[in-house]
Coordinates of C-alpha atoms and ligand atoms in Angstrom, one line a residue:
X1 CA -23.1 -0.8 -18.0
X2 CA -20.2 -2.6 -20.5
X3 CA -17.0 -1.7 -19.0
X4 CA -13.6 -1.9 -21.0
X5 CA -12.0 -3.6 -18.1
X6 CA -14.7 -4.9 -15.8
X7 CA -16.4 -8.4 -16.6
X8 CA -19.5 -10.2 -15.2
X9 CA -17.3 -12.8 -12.8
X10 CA -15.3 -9.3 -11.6
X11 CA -18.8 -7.7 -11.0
X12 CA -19.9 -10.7 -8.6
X13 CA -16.3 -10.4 -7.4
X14 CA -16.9 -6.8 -6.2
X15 CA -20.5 -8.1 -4.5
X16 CA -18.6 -10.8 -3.1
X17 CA -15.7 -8.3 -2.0
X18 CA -18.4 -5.7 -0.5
X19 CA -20.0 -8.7 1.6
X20 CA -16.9 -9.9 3.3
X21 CA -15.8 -6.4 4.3
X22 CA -20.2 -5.5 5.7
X23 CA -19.3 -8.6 7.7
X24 CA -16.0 -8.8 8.8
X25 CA -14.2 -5.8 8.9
X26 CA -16.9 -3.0 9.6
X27 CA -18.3 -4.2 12.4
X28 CA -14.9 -4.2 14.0
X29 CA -12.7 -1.8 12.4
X30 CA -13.6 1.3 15.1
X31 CA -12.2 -1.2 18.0
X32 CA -9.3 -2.0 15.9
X33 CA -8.8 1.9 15.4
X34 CA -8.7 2.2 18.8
X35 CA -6.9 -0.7 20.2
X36 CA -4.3 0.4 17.1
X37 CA -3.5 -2.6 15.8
X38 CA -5.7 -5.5 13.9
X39 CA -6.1 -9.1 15.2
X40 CA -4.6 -12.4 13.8
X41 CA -8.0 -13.3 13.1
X42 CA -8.5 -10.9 10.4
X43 CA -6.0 -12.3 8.2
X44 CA -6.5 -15.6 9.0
X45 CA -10.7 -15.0 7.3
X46 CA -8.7 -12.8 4.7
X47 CA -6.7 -15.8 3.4
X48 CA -9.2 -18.2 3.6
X49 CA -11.7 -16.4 1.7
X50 CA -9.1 -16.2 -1.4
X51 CA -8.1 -12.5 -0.3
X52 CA -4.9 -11.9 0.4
X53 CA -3.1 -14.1 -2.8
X54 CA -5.6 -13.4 -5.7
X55 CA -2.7 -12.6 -8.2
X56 CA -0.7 -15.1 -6.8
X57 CA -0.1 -19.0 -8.5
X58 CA -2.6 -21.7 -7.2
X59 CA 0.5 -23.3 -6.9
X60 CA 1.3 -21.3 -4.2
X61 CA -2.2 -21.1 -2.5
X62 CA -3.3 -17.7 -4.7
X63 CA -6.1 -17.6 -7.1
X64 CA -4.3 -17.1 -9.9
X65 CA -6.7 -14.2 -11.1
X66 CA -6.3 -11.0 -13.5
X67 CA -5.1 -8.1 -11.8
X68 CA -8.5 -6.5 -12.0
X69 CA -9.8 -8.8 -9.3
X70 CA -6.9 -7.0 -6.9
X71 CA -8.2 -3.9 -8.4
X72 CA -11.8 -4.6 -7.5
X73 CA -9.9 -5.8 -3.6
X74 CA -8.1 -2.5 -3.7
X75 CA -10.7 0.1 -4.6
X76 CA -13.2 -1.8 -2.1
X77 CA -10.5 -1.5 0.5
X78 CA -9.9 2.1 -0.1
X79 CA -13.6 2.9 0.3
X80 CA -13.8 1.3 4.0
X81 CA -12.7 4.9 4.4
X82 CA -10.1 3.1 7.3
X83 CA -6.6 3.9 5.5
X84 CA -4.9 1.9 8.2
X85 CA -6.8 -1.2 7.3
X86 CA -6.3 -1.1 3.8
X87 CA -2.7 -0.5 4.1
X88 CA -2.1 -2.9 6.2
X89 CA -3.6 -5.7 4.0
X90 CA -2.2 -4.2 1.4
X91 CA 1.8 -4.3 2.4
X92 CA 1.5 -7.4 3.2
X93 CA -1.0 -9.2 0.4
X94 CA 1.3 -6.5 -2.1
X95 CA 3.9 -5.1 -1.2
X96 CA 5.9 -7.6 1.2
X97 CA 5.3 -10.6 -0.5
X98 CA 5.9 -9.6 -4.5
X99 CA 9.5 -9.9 -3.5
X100 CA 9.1 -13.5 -2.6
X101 CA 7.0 -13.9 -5.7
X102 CA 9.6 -12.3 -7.4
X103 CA 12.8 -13.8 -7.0
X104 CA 12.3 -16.4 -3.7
X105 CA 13.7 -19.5 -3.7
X106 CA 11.2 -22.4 -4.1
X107 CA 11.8 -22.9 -0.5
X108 CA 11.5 -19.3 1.0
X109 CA 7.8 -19.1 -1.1
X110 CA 7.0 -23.0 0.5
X111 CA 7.6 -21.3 4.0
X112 CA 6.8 -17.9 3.9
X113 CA 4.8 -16.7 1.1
X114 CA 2.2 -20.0 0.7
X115 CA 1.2 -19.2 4.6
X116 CA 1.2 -15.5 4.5
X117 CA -1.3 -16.2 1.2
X118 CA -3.2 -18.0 3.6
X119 CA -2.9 -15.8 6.2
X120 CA -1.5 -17.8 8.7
X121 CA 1.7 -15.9 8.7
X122 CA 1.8 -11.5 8.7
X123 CA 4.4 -9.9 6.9
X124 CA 5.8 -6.3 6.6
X125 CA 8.5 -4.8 4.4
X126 CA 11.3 -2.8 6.0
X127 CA 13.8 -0.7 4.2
X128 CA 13.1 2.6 5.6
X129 CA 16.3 3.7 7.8
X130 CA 15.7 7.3 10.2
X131 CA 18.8 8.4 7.8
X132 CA 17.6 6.8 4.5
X133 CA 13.9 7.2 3.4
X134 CA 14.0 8.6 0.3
X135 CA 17.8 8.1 -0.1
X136 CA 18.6 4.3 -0.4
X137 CA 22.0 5.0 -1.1
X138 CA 22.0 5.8 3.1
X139 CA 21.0 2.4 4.7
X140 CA 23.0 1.0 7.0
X141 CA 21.6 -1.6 8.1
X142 CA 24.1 -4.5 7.6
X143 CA 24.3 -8.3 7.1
X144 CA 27.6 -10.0 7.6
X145 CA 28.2 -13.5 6.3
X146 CA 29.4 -15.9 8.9
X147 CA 29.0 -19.5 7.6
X148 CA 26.0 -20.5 6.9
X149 CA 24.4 -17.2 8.1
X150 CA 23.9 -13.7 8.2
X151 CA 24.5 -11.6 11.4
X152 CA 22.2 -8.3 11.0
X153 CA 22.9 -5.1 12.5
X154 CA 20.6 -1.8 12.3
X155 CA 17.3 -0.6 12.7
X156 CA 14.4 0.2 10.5
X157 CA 11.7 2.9 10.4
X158 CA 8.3 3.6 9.8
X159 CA 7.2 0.0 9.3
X160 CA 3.6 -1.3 8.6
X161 CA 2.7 -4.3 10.2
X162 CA 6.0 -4.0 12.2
X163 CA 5.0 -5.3 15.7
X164 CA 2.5 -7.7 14.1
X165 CA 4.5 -9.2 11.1
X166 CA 5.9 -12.8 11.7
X167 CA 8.6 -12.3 9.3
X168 CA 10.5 -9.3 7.6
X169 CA 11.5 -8.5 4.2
X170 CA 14.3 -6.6 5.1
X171 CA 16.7 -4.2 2.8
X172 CA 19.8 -4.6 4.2
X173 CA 23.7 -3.7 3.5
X174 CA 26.1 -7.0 2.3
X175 CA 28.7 -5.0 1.1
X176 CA 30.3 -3.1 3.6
X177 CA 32.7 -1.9 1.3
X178 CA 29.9 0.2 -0.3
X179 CA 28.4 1.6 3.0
X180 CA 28.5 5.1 3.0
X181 CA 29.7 5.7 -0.6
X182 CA 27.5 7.1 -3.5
X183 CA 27.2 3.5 -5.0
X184 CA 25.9 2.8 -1.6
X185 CA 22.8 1.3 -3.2
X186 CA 24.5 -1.7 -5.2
X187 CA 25.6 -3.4 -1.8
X188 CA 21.8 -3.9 -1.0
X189 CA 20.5 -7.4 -0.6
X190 CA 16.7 -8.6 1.0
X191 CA 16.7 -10.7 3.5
X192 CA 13.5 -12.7 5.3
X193 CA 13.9 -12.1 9.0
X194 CA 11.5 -14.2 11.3
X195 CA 10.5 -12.4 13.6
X196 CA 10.6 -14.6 16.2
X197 CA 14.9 -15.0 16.0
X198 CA 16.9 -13.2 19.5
X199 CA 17.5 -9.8 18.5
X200 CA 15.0 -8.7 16.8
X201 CA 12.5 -5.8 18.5
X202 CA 9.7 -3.7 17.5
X203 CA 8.2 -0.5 18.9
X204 CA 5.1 0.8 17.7
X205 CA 5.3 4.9 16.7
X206 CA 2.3 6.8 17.4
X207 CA 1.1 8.2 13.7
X208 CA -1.3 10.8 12.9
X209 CA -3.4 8.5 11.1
X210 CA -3.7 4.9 9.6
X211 CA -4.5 4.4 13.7
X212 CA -5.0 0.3 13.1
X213 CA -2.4 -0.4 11.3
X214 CA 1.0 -0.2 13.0
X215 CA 4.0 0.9 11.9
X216 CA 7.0 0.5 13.8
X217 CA 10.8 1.0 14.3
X218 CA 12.6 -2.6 14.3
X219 CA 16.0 -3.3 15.6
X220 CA 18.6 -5.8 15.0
X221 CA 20.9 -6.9 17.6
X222 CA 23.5 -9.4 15.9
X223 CA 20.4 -11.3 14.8
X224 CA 21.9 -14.7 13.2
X225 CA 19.4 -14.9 9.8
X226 CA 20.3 -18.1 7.5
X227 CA 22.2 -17.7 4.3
X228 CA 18.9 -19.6 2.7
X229 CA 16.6 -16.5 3.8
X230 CA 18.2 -14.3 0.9
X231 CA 16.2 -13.5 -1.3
X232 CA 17.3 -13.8 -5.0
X233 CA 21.2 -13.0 -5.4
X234 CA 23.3 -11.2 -3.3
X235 CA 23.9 -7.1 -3.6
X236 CA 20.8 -7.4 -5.8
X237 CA 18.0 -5.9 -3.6
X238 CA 18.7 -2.4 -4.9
X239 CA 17.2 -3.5 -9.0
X240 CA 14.5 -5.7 -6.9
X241 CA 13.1 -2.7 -5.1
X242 CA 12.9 -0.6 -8.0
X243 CA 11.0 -3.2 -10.1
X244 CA 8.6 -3.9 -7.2
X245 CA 8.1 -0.6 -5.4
X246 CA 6.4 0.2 -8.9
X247 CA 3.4 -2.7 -8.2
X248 CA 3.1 -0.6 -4.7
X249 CA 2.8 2.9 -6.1
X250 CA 0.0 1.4 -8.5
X251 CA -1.5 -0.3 -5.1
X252 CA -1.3 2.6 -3.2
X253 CA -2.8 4.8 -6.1
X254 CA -6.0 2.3 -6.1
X255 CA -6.6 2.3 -2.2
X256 CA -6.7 6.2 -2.7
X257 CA -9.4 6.1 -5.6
X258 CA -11.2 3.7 -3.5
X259 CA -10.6 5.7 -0.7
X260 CA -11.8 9.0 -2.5
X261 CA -14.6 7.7 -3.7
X262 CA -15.9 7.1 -0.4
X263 CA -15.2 10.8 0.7
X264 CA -17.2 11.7 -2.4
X265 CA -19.8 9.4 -1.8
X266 CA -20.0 10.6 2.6
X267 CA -20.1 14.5 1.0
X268 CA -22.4 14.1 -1.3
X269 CA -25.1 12.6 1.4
X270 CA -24.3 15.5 4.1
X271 CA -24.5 17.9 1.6
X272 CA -27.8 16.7 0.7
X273 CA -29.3 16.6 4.2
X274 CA -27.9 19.9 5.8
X275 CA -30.0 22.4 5.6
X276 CA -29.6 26.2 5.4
X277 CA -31.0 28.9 3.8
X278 CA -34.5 27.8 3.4
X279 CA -32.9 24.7 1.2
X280 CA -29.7 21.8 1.4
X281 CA -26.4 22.4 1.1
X282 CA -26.6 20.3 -2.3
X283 CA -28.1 22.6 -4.0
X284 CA -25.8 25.6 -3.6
X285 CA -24.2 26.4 -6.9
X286 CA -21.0 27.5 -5.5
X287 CA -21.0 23.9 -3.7
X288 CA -22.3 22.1 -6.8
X289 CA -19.5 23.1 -9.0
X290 CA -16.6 22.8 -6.4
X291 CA -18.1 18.7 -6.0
X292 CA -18.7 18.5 -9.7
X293 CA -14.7 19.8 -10.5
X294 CA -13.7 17.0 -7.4
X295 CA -15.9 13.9 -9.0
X296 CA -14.4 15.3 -12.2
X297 CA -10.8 14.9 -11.2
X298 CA -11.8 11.3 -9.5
X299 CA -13.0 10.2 -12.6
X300 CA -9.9 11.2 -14.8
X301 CA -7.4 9.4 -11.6
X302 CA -10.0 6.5 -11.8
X303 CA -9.4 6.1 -15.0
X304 CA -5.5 6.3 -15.3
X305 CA -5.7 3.6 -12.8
X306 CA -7.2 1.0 -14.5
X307 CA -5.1 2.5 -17.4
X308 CA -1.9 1.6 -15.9
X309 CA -3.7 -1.9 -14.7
X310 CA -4.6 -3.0 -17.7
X311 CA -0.8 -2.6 -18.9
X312 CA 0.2 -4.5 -16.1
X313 CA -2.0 -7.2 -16.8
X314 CA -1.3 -7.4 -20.7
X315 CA 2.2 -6.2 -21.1
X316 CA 4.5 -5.5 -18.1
X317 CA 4.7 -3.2 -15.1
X318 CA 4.4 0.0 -16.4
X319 CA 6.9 2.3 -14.6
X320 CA 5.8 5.9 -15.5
X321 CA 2.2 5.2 -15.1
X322 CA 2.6 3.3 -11.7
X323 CA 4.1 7.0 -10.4
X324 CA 1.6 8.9 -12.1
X325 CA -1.1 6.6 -10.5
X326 CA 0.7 7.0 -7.5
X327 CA 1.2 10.7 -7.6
X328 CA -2.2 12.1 -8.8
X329 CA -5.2 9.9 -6.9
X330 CA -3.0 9.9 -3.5
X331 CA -2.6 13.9 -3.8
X332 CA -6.2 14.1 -5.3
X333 CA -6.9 12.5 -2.0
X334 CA -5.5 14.8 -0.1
X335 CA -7.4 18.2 -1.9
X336 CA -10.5 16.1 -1.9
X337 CA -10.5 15.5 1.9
X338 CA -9.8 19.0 2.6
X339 CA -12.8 20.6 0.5
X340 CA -14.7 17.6 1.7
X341 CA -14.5 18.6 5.7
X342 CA -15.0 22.0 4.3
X343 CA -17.9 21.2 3.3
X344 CA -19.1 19.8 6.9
X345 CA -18.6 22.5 8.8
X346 CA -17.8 21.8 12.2
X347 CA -19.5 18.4 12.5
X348 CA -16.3 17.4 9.9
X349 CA -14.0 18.1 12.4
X350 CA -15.6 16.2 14.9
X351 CA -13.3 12.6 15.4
X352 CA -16.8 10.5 15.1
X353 CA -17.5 11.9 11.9
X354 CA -16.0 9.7 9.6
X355 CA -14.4 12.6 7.2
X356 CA -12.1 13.5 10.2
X357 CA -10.8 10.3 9.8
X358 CA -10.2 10.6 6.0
X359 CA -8.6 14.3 6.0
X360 CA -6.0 12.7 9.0
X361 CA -5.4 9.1 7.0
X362 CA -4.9 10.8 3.6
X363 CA -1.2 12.5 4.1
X364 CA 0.6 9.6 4.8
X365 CA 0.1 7.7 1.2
X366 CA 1.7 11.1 -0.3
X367 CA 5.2 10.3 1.4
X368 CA 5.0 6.6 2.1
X369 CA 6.5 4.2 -0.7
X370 CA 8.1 7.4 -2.5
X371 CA 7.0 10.9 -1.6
X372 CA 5.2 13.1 -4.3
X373 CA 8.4 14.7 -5.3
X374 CA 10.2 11.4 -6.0
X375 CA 7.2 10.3 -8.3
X376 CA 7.7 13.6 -10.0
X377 CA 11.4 12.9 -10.7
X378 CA 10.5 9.0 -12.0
X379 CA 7.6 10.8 -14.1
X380 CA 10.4 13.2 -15.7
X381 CA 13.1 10.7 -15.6
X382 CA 10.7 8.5 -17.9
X383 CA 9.6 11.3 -19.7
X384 CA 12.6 13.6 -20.8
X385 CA 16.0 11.0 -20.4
X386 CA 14.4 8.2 -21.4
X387 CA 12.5 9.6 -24.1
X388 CA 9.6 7.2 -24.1
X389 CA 7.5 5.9 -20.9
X390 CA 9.8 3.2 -19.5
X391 CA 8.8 -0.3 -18.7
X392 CA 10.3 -2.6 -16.7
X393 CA 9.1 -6.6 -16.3
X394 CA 6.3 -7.7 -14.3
X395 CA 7.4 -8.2 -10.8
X396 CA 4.8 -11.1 -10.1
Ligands
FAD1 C1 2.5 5.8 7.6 C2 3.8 5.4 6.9 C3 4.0 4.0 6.7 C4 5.2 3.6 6.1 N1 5.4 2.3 5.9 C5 6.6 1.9 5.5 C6 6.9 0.5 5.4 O1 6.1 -0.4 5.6 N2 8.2 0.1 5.0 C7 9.2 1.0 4.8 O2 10.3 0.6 4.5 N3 8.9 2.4 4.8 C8 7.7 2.8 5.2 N4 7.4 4.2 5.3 C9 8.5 5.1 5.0 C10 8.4 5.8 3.7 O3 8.6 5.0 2.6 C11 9.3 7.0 3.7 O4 8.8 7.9 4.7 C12 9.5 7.7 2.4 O5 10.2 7.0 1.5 C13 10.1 9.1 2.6 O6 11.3 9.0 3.4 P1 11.5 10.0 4.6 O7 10.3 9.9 5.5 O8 12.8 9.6 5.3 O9 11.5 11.4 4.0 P2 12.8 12.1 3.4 O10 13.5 11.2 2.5 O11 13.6 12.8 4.5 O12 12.1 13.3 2.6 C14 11.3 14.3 3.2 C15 10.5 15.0 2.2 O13 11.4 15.7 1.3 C16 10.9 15.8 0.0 N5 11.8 15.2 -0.9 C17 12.5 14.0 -0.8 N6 13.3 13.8 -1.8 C18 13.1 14.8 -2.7 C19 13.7 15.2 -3.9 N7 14.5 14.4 -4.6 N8 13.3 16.4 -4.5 C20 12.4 17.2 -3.8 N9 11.9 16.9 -2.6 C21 12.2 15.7 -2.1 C22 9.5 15.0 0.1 O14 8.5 15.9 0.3 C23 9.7 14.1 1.3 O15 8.4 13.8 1.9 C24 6.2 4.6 5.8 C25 5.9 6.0 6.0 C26 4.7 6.4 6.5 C27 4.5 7.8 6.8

């Protein structure tokens, strides 16, 4: 069937896509859920099969591709049905590394973002504080200039890929005079922290879901970072991390239409084996009509989605529709995993089944990278002060 978006080479993309994750990541992924954490060696296939830099210049060691062949990496990541795997390819293939894309020096992407395309090095993306989640204007985290360095003090929370991640993009304070006041937010810079540097230390939190991806708290401890490792200019970061946490709310709404899709897709063949009544589930009207309003709904986020990625791949990022994206298929997610184990009875609540999985992952995508309520205030923000959607440059 033609699609507006979708061409023959995407198609054999998506077959291409579908193989990789049948042979390496299914076979695995239920170890990795319960080891909690994914191997090196995942990323290491990832980037070289072309998976982890597909947007990115072949400069650089990406692919150089539209932004539909991430969409076609993101939906089939979502529909694993493993939200910690996709998330954690995701941060770092995404989310991490559009700041180095963005505004790196020629140097910083030559050592960090070429290997982390290649998947040789991990990275996560740390500017979550415990006081200062959805409140930047808290962090305090700082970074002192001494010569040709930065000392960094603080912690972070809540960190995908935290314990794994050989380097950090890190949201940290440079102008102290600004901590604690209501500018606060102006005083941020980014900083790449290696991991590896004295000072640094990462403890895994135990999460409800997303069980093989970690996320961590990270502390600093007068960790000497060089003055190179900035990224872009100095008490910038705050501007950066609007433009680019836009590119993760429209990631993060893809992996949950992937991701719903699969729920769907589980549903649909339990309700048509499960018999009761002299017949299957699937063919209980009050059933068929709550699925057929769900697919509905799936379609309609589905569609906003490739909406939104069409701007960004022919105009610019679009800011209001990467929240909406963001706010309806990762709360559609939600309602759709809670009919959908509904709808098992029992053997839904079971931990093998795989929908138990899917109603505990879902939450998380609702708070992390903005909660719902923030998206809402960007949507109305957009809306009603600015008049029109706003748009803001592509941050890749
Ligand atoms: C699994 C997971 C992975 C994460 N990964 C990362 C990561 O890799 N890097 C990173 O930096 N951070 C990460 N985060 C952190 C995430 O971005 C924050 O949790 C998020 O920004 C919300 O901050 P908070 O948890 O401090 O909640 P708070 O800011 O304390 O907000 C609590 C709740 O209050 C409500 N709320 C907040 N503001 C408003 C408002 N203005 N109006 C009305 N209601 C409001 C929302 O429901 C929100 O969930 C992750 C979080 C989770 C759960």
């Amino acid at each position: 069937m033609k699609s507006p978006y979708f061409t023959a080479e995407h198609l054999q993309f998506r077959e291409y896509t579908k193989k990789f994750i049948e042979q390496e990541v299914i076979p695995y992924v239920d170890d990795w859920e319960l080891k909690r954490s994914l191997p090196k060696e995942i990323w290491k296939k990832m980037g070289k099969s072309g998976l982890l830099g597909l947007h990115y210049p072949k400069v650089l060691g990406g692919s150089e591709k539209d932004f539909f062949y991430s969409v076609i990496l993101l939906e089939e990541l979502g529909r694993i049905g493993y939200a910690g795997f996709r998330v954690a390819i995701a941060v770092h293939a995404y989310m991490a590394t559009s700041y180095l894309a963005y505004k790196g020096s020629n140097e910083l992407k030559k050592n960090y973002l070429t290997p982390a395309i290649l998947g040789e090095k991990i990275s996560c993306l740390a500017i979550t504080e415990s006081e200062a989640g959805s409140d930047l204007n808290q962090l305090q985290t700082t970074a002192t200039r001494n010569g040709d360095s930065y000392i960094v003090n603080g912690h972070k929370k809540f960190v995908a890929n935290g314990t794994i991640a050989d380097f950090i993009v890190a949201a940290v304070k440079t102008s102290s005079s600004l901590i604690n006041s209501k500018h606060g937010a102006t005083g941020i810079s980014l900083l790449i922290i290696d991991t590896k540097i004295e000072g640094v230390d990462a403890k895994k939190l135990n999460n409800l879901g997303w069980h093989c991806s970690d996320t961590a708290e990270l502390r600093f401890n007068n960790v000497y970072v060089p003055a190179k490792n900035l990224i872009g200019s100095e008490n910038q970061g705050f501007y950066y991390i609007m433009q680019c946490l836009q590119l993760e709310r429209l990631v993060a709404g893809l992996l949950a239409i992937g991701g719903i899709d699969s729920c769907l897709t589980l549903t649909w063949q339990h309700l048509a084996r499960r018999k009761l009544f002299g017949s299957t589930l699937s063919k209980f009207q009050a059933i068929r009509h709550r699925m057929a309003d769900l697919v509905t709904d799936f379609k309609a986020a589905q569609q906003l989605a490739y909406y939104a990625a069409w701007l960004y791949e022919h105009e610019e990022l679009p800011f209001a529709e990467c929240s909406m994206v963001k706010l309806n298929a990762t709360e559609l997610a939600n309602r759709v995993a809670q009919e959908c184990i509904q709808f098992h009875g029992a053997y839904g609540y079971q931990n093998e089944n795989a929908i138990s999985r899917i109603y505990r992952d879902c939450q998380a995508a609702t708070i992390a990278g903005g909660a719902s309520e923030i998206m809402r205030d960007l949507i109305a923000q957009s809306v009603f002060e600015e008049g029109i959607f706003g748009k803001t440059k592509s941050c890749v």
